[in-house]
PDB file of C-alpha atoms in Angstrom:
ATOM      1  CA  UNK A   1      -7.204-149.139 118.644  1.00 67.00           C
ATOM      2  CA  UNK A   2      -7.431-146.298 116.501  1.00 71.00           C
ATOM      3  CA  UNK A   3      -5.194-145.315 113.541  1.00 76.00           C
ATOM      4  CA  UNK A   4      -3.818-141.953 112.616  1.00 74.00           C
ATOM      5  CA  UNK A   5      -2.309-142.861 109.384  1.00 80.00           C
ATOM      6  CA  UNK A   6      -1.262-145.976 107.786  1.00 84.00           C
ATOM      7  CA  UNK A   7       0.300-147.299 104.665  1.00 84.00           C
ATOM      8  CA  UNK A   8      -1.006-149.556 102.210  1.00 85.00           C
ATOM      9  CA  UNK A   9       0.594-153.121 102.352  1.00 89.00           C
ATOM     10  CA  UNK A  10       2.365-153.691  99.301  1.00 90.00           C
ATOM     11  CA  UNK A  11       2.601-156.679  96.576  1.00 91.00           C
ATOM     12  CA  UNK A  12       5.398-157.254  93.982  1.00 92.00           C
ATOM     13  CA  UNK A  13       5.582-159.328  91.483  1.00 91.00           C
ATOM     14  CA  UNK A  14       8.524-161.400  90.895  1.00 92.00           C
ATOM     15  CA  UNK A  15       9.547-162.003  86.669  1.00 92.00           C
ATOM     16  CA  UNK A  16      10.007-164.848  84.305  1.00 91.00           C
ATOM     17  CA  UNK A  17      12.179-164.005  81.268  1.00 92.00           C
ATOM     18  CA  UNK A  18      11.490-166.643  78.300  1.00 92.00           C
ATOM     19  CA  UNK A  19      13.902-166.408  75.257  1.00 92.00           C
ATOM     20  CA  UNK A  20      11.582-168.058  71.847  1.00 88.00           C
ATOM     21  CA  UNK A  21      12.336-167.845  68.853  1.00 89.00           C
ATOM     22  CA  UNK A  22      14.651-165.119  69.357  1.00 90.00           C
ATOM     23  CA  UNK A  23      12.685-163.346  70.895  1.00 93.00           C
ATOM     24  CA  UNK A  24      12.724-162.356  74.501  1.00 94.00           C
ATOM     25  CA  UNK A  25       9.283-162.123  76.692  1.00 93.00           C
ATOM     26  CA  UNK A  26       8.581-161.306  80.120  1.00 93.00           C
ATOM     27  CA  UNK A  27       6.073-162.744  81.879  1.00 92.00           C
ATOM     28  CA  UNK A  28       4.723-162.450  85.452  1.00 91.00           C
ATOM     29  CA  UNK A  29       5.625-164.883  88.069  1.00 88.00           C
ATOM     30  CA  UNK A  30       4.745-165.491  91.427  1.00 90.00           C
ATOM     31  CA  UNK A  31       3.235-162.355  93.912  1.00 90.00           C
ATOM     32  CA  UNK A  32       4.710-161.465  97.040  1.00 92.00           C
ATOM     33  CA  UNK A  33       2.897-159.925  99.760  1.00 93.00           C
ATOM     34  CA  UNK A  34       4.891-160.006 102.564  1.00 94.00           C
ATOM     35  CA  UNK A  35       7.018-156.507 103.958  1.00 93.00           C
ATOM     36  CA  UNK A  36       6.676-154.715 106.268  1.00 94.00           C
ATOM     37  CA  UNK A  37       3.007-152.364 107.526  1.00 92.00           C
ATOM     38  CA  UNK A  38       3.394-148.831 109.270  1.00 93.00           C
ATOM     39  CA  UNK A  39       1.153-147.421 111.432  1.00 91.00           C
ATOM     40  CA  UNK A  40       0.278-143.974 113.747  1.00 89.00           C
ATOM     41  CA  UNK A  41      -1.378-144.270 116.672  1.00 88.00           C
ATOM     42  CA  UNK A  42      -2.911-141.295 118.826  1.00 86.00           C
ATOM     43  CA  UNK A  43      -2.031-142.330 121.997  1.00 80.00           C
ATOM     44  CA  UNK A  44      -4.857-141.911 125.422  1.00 73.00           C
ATOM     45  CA  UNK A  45      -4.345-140.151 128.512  1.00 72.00           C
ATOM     46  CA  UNK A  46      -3.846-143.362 130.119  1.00 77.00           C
ATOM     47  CA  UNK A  47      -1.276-144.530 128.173  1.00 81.00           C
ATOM     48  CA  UNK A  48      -2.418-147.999 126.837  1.00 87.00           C
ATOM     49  CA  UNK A  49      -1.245-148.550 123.375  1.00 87.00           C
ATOM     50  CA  UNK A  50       2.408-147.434 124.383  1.00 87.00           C
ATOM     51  CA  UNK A  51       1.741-150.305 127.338  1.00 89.00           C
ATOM     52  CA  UNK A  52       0.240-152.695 125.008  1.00 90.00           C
ATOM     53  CA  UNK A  53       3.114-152.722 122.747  1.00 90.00           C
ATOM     54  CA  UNK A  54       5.714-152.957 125.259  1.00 90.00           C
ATOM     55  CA  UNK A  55       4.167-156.244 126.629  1.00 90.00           C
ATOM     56  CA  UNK A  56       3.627-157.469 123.130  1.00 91.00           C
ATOM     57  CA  UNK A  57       7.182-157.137 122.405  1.00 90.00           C
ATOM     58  CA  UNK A  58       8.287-158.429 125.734  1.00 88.00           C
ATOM     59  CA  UNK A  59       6.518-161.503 125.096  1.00 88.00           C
ATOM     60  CA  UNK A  60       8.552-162.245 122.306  1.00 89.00           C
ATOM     61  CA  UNK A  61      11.638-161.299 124.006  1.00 89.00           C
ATOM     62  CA  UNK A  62      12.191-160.702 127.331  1.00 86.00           C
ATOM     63  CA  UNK A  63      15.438-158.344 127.854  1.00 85.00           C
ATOM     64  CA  UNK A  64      15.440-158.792 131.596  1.00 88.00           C
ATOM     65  CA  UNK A  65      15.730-163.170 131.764  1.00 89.00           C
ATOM     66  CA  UNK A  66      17.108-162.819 128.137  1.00 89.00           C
ATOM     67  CA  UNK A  67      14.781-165.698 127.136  1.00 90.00           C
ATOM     68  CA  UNK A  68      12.496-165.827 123.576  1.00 90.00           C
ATOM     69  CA  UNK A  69       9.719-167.086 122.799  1.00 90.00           C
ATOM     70  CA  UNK A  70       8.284-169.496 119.776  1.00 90.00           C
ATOM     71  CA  UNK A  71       6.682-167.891 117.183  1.00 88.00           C
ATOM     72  CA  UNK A  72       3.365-168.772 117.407  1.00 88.00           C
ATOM     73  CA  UNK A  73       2.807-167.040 121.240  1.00 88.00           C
ATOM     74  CA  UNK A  74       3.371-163.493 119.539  1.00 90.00           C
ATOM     75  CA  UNK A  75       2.800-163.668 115.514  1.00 94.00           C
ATOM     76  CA  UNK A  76      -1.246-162.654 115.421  1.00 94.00           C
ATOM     77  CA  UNK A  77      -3.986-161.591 112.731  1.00 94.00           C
ATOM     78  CA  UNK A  78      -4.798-158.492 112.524  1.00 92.00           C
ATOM     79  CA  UNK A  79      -7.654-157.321 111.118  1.00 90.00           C
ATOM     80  CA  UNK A  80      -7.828-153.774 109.438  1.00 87.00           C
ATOM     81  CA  UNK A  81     -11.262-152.105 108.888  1.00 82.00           C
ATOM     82  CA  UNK A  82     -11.428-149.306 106.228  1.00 77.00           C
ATOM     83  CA  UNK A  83     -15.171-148.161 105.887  1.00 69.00           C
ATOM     84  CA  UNK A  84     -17.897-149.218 107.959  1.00 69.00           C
ATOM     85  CA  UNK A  85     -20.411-147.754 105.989  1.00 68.00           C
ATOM     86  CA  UNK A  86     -22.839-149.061 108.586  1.00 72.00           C
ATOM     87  CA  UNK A  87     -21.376-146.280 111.404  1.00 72.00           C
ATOM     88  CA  UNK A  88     -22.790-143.870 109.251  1.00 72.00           C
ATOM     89  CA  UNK A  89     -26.327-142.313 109.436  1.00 76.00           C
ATOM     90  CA  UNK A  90     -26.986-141.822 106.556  1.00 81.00           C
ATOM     91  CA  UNK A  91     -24.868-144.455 104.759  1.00 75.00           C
ATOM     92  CA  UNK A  92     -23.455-142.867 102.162  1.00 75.00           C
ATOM     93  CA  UNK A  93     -24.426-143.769  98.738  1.00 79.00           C
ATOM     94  CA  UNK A  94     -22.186-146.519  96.953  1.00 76.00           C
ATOM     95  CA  UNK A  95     -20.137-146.884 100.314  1.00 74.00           C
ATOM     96  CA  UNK A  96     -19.025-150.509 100.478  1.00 74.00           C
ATOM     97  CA  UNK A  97     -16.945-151.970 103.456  1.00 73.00           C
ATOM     98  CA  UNK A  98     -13.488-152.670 102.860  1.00 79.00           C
ATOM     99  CA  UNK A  99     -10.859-154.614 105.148  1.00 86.00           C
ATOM    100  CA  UNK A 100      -7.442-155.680 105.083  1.00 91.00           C
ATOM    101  CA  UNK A 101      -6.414-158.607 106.908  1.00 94.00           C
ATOM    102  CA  UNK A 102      -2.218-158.953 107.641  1.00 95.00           C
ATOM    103  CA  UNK A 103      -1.434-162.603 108.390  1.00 95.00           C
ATOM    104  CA  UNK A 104       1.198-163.604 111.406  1.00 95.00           C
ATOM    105  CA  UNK A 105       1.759-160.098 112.077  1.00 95.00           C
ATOM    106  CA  UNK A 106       3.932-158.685 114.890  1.00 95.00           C
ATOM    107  CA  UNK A 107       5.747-155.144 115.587  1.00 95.00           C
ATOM    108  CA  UNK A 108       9.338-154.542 114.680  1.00 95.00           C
ATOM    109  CA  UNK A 109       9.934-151.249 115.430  1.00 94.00           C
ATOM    110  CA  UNK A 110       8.349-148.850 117.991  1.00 92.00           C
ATOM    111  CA  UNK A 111       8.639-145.728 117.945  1.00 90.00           C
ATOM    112  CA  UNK A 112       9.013-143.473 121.189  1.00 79.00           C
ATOM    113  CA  UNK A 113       6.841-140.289 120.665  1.00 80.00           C
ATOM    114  CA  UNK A 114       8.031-136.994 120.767  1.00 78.00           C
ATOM    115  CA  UNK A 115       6.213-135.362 123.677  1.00 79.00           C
ATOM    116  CA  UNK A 116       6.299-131.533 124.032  1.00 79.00           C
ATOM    117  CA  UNK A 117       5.142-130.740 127.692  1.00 82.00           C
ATOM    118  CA  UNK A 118       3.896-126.635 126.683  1.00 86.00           C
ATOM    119  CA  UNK A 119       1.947-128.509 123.828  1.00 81.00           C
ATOM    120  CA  UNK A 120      -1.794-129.841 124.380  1.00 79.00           C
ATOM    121  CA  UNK A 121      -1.446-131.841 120.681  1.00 79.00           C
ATOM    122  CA  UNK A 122      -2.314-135.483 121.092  1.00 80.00           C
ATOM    123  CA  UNK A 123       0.888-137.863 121.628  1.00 83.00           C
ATOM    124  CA  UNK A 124       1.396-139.740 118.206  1.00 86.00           C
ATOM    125  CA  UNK A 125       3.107-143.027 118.288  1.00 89.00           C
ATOM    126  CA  UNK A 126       4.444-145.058 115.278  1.00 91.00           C
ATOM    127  CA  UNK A 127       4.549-148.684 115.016  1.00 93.00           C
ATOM    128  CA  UNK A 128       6.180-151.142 112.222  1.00 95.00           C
ATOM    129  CA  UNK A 129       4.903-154.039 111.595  1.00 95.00           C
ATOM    130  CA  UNK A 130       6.201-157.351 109.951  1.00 95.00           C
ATOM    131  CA  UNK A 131       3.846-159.725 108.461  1.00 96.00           C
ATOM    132  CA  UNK A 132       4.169-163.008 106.377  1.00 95.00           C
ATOM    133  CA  UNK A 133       0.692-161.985 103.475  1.00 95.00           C
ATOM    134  CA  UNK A 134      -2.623-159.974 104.005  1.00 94.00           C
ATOM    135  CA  UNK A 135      -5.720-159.799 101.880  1.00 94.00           C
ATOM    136  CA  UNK A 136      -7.899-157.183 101.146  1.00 89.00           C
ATOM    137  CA  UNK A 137     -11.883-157.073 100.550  1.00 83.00           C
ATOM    138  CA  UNK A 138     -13.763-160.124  98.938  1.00 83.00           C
ATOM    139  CA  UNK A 139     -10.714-162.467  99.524  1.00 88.00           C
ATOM    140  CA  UNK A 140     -10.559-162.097 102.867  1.00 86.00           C
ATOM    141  CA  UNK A 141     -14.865-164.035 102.820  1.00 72.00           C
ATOM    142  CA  UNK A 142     -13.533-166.448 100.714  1.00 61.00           C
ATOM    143  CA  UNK A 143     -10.501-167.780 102.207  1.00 57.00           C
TER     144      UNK A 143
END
């Protein structure tokens, strides 16, 4: 699939406070990079993404039985590409490929698009994501 738009996956940094001497320093602690990834979608003609993610979220829970599923039949990797600088003739100068990869990933929210039927503008559809960590670039080839 193709994004529209995404965000940027975020990392915080959690604190240490140390009291010496009388003195109070802060020092970093721990990074978190779970939260939560949004994405836009332009939807096809034949409607596949917005069937895709219905029978992804159906397979973690299915309303009709009312049953669940374990965590490991739905959580994936997903694999973001950036730049490809190899798609482009010529590759631009100093382009470098860049990738994000989010780690037991899975949709929380899906948005139903607005669809205007006097409009020919392409059907935009927004997913939420959850996901556990990601990586980005040279740590992704080294894990």
């Amino acid at each position: 699939m193709r994004a529209q738009s995404f965000t940027w996956p975020e990392i915080t940094a959690d604190t240490t406070v140390v009291n010496w001497g009388g003195h109070e320093r802060t020092y970093a602690g721990k990074q978190t990079r779970a939260g939560e990834w949004q994405v836009t979608f332009t939807e096809v003609y034949s409607g596949e993404i917005i069937e895709g993610f219905k029978t992804w979220c159906n397979g973690f829970h299915d309303y009709k039985k009312g049953t669940i599923s374990t965590f490991d039949k739905y959580a994936t990797t997903i694999l973001v590409n950036l730049l490809k600088p190899e798609l482009y003739t010529p590759t631009p100068a100093g382009a470098v490929a860049k990738s994000i990869k989010l780690y037991r990933c899975w949709p929380t929210h899906v948005a139903g698009p607005d669809i205007d039927p006097n409009s020919s503008d392409p059907v935009e559809l927004t997913v939420t994501f959850h996901y556990d960590y990601f990586l980005v670039g040279d740590e992704i080839e080294t894990e």
